[in-house]
mmCIF file of C-alpha atoms in Angstrom:
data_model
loop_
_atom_site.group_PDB
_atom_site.id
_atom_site.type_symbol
_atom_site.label_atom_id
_atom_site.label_comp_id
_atom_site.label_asym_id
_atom_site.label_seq_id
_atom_site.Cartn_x
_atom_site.Cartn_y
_atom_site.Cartn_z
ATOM 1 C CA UNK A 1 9.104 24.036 8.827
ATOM 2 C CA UNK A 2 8.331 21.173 6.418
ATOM 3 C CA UNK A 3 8.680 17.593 8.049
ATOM 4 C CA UNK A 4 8.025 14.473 5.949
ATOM 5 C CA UNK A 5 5.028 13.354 5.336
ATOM 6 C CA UNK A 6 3.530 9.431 5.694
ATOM 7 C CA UNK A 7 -0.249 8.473 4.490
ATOM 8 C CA UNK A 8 -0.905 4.962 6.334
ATOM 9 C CA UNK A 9 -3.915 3.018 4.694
ATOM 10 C CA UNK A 10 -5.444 0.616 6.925
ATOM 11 C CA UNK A 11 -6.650 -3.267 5.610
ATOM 12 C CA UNK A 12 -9.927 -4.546 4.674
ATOM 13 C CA UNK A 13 -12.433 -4.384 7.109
ATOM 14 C CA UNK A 14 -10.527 -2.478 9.084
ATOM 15 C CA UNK A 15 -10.490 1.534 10.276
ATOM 16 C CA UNK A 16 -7.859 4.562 10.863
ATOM 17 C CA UNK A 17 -8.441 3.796 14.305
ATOM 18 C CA UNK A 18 -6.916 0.136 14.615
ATOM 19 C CA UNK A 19 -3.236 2.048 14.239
ATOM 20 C CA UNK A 20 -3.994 3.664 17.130
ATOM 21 C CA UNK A 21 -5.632 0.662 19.474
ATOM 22 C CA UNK A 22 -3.146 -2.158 18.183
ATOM 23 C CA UNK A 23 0.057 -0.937 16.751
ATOM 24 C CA UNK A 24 2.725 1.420 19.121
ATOM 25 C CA UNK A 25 2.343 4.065 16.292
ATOM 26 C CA UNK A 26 2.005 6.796 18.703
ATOM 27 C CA UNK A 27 5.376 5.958 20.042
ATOM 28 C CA UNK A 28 7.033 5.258 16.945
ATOM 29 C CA UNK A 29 5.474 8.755 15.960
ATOM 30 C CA UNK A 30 7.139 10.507 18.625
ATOM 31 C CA UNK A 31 10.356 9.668 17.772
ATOM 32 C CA UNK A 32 9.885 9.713 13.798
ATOM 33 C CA UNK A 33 9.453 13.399 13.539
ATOM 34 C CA UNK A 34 7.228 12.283 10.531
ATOM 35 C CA UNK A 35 3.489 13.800 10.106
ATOM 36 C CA UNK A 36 1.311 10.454 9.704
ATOM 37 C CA UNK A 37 -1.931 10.972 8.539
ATOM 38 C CA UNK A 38 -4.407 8.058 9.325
ATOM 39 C CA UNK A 39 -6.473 7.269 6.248
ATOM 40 C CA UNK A 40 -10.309 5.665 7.075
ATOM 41 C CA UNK A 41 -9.688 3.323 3.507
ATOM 42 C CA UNK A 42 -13.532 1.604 3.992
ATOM 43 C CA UNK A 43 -13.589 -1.515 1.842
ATOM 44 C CA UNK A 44 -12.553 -0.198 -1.319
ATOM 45 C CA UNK A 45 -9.175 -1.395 -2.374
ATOM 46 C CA UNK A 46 -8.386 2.492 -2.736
ATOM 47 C CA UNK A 47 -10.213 2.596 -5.832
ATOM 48 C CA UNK A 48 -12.746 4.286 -7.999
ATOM 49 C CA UNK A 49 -15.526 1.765 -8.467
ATOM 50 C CA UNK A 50 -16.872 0.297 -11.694
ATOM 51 C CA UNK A 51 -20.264 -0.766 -9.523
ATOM 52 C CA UNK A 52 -20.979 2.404 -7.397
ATOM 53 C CA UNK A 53 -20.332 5.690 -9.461
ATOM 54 C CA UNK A 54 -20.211 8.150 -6.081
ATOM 55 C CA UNK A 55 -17.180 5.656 -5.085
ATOM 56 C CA UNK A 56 -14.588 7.179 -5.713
ATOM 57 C CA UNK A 57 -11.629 6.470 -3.346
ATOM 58 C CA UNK A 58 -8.738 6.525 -5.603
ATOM 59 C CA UNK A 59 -9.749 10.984 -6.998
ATOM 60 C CA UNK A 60 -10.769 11.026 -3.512
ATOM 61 C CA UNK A 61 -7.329 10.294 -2.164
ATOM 62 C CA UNK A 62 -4.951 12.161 -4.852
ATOM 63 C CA UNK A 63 -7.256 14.900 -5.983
ATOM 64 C CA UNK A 64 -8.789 15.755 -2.835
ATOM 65 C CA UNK A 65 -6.948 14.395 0.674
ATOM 66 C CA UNK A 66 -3.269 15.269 -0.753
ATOM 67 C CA UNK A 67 -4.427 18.797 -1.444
ATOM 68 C CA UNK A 68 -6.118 19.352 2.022
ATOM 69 C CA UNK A 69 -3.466 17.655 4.098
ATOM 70 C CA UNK A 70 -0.469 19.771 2.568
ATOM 71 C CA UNK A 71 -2.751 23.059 2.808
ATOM 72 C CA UNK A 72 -2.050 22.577 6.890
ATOM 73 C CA UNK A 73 1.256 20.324 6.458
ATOM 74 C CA UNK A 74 3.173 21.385 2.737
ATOM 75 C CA UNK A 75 5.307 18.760 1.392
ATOM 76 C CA UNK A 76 6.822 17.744 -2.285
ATOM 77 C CA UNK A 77 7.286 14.657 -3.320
ATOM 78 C CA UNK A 78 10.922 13.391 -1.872
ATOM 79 C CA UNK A 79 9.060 14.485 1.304
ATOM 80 C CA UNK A 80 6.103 12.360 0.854
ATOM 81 C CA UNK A 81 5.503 8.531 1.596
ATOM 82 C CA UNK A 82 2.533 6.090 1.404
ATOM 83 C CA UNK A 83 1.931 2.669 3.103
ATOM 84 C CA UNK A 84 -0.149 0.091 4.565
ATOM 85 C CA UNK A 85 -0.852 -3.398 5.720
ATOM 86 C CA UNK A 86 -3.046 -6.033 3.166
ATOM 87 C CA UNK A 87 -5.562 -4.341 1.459
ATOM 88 C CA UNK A 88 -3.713 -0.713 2.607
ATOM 89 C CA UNK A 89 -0.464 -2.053 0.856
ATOM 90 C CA UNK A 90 -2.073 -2.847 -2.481
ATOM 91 C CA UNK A 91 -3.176 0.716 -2.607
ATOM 92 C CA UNK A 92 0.274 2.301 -1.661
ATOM 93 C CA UNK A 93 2.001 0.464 -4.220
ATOM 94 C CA UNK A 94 -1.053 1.513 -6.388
ATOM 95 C CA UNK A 95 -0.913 5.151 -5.572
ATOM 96 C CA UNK A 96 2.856 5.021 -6.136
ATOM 97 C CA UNK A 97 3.245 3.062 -9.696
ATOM 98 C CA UNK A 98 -0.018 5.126 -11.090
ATOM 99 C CA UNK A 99 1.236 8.307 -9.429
ATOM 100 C CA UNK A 100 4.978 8.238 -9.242
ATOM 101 C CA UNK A 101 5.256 11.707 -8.863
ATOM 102 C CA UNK A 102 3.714 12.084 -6.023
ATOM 103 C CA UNK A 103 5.712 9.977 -3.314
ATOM 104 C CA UNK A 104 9.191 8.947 -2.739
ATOM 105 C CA UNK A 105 8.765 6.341 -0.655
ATOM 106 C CA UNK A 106 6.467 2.849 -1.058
ATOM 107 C CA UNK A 107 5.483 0.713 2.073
ATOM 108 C CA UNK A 108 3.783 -2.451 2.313
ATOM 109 C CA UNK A 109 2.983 -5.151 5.039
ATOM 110 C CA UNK A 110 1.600 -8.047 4.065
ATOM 111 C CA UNK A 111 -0.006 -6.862 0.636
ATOM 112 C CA UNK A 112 -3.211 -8.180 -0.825
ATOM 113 C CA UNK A 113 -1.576 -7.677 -4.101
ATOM 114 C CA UNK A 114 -3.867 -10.620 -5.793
ATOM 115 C CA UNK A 115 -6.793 -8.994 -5.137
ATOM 116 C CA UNK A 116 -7.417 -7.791 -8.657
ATOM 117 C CA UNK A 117 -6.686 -12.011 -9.676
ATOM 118 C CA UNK A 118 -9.685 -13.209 -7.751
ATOM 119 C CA UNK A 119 -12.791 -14.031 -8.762
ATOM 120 C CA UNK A 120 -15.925 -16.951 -7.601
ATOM 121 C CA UNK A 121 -15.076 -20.206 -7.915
ATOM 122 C CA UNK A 122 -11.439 -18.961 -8.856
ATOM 123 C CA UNK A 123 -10.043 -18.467 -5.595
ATOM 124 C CA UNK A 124 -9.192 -20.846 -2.392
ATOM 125 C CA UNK A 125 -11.758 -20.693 0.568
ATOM 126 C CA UNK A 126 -9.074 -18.567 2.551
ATOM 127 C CA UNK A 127 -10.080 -15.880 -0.032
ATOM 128 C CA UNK A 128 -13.685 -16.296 -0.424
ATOM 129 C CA UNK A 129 -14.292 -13.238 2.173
ATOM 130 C CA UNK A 130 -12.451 -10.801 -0.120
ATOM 131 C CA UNK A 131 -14.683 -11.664 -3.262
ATOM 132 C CA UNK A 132 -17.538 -8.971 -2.496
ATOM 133 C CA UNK A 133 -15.666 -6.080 -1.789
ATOM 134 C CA UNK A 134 -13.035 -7.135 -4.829
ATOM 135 C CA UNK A 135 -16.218 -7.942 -7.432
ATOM 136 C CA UNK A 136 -18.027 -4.467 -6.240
ATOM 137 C CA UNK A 137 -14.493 -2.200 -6.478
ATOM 138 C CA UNK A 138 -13.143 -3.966 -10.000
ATOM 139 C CA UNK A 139 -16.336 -5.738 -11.619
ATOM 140 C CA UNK A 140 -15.805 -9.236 -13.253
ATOM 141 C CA UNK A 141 -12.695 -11.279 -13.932
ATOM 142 C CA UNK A 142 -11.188 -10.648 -17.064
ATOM 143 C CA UNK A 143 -12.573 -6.673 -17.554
ATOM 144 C CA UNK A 144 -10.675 -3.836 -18.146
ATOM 145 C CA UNK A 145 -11.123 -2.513 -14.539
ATOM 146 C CA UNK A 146 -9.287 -5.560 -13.177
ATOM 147 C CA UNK A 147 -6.114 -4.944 -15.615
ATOM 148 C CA UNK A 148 -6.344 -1.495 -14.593
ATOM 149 C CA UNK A 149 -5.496 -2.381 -11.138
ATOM 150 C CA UNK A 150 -3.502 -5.048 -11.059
ATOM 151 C CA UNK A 151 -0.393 -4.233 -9.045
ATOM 152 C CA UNK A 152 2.266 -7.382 -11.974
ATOM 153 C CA UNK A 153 0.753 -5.832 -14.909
ATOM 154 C CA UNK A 154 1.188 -1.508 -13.699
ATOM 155 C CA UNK A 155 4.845 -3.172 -12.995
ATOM 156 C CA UNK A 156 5.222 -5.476 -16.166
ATOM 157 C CA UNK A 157 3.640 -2.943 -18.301
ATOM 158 C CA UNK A 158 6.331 -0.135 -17.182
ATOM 159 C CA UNK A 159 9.065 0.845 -19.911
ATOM 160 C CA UNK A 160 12.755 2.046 -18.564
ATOM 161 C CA UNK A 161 11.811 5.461 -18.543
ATOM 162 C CA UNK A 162 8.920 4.895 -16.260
ATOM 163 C CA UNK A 163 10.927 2.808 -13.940
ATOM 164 C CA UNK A 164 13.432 5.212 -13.244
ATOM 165 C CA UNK A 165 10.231 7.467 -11.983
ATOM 166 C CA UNK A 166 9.323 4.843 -9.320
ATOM 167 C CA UNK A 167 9.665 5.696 -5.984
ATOM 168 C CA UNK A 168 11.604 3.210 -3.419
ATOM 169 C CA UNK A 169 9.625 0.653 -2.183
ATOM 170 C CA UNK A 170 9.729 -1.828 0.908
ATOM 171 C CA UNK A 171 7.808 -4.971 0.887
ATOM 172 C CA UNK A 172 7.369 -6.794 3.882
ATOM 173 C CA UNK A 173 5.912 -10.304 4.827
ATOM 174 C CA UNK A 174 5.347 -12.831 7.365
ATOM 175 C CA UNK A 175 6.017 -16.819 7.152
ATOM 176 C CA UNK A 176 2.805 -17.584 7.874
ATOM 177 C CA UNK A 177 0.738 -15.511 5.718
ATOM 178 C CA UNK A 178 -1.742 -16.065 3.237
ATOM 179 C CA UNK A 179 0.098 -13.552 1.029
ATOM 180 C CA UNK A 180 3.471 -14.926 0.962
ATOM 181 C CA UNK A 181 3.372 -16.330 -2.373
ATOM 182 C CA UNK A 182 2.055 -13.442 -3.740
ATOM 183 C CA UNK A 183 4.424 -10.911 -2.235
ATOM 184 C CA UNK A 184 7.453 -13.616 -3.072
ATOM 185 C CA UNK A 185 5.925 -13.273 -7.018
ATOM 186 C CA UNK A 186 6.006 -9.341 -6.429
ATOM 187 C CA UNK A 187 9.623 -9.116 -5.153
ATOM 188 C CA UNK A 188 10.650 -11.510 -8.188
ATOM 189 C CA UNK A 189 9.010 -9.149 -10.737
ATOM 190 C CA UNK A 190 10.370 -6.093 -8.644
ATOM 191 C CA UNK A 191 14.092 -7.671 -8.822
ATOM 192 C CA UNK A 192 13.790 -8.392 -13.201
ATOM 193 C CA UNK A 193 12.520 -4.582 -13.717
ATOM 194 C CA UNK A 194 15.555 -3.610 -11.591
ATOM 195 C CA UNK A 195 13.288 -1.708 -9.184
ATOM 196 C CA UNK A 196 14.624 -0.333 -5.865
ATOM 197 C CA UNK A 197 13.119 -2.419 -3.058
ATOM 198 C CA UNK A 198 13.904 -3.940 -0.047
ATOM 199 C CA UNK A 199 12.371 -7.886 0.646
ATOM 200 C CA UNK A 200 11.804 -8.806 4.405
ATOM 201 C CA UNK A 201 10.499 -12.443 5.149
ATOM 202 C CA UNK A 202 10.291 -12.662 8.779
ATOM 203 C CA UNK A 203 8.392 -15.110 10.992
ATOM 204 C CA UNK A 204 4.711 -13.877 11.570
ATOM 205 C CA UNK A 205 1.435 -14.458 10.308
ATOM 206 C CA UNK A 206 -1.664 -11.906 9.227
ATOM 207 C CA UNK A 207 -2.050 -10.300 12.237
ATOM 208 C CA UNK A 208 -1.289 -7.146 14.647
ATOM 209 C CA UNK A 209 1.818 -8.743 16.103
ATOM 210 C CA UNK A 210 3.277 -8.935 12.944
ATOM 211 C CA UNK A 211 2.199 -5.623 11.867
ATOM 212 C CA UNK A 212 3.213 -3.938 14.890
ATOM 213 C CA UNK A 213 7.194 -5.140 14.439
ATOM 214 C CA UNK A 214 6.944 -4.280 10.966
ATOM 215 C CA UNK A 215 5.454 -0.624 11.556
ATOM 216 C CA UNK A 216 8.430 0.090 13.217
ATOM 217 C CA UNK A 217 11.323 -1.679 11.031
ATOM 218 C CA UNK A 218 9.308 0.337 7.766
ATOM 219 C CA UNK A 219 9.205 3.626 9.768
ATOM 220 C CA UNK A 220 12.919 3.493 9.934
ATOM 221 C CA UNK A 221 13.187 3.000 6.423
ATOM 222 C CA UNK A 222 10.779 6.104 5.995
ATOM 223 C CA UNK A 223 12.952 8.444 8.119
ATOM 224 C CA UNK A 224 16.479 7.005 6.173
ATOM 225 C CA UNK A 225 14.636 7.628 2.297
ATOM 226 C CA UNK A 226 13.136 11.027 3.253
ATOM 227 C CA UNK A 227 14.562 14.310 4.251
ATOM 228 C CA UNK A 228 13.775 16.091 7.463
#
């Protein structure tokens, strides 16, 4: 049998393991009937790096997971979703604008979409502890790596055609979050390229409580947008 599958990228700093230890994933597992394969994302935005040749998370993840994974678990693509929290939901929305045919479904919790925007003595102090893992993924403001990877201008940059490609995507925030005003800007752009999406601002800040009611909300989504 083929069941639906779900790739969940963890945040900066963080591990595979933290779904596990402080989310209820293994009950909203249970009752998904989804396959959800825990990704160990390291600290690099899901990208191939500009600094470090041998990092190279981005071919690592499409070229090389996807095709391992579905040799055990086969799926297509209105079968297969990607999502994550911060750092993890800047690289599903990546993975699904660059690679539209590959998922169907687009999750994000509290996305670190402005990653690609920040840069020393550019950025507010709340930021300041992103800037080495940002500067060693994408190199220097302003270079070709950073436009490469920057979630407004994949979106901005997209004609009709390509739009119509784009898988469904649900954006989620909390109130209290550093990233509000950057996800607000995202859903904006997301509503003016008539993009299928779903916006929830909820109260909740950064954190695992947050994430944990959110897991379960986007899960749903998952189950309705996918077959099996």
């Amino acid at each position: 049998k083929q069941f639906p599958v779900l790739y969940l990228l963890p945040g900066l700093f963080g591990s595979f393991e933290n779904w596990i230890e402080l989310t209820d994933l293994l009950k909203y597992a249970e009752q998904s009937g989804l396959i959800i394969v825990l990704v160990e994302g390291g600290n690099n935005w899901y990208s191939d790096s500009v600094t470090t040749e041998s990092d190279k998370f981005e071919s690592y993840f499409i070229e090389e997971l996807l095709v391992t994974v579905e040799s055990l678990f086969p799926a297509d693509r209105a079968s297969r979703a990607v999502a994550g929290l911060s750092m993890g939901g800047y690289g599903a929305y990546k993975f699904a604008i660059k690679y539209p045919r590959r998922f169907s479904f687009a999750g994000s919790m509290s996305g670190a979409f402005i990653a690609t925007r920040l840069s020393t003595g550019r950025c507010s102090q709340e930021f300041e502890e992103l800037l080495p893992s940002i500067e060693d993924v994408f190199g220097e403001a302003g270079s070709s790596s950073r436009a490469a990877n920057d979630i407004f201008q994949l979106i901005s940059r997209s004609s009709r055609e390509e739009v119509a490609q784009l898988p469904y995507f649900y954006l989620g925030c909390g109130l209290d979050d550093s990233f509000l005003e950057t996800n607000q800007e995202l859903a904006r752009l997301l509503r003016e390229k008539e993009i299928r999406f779903d916006y929830y601002e909820e109260a909740g800040a950064h954190d695992w409580i947050y994430w944990n009611k959110q897991l379960e909300k986007m899960i749903q989504h998952i189950r309705e947008h996918l077959p099996g």
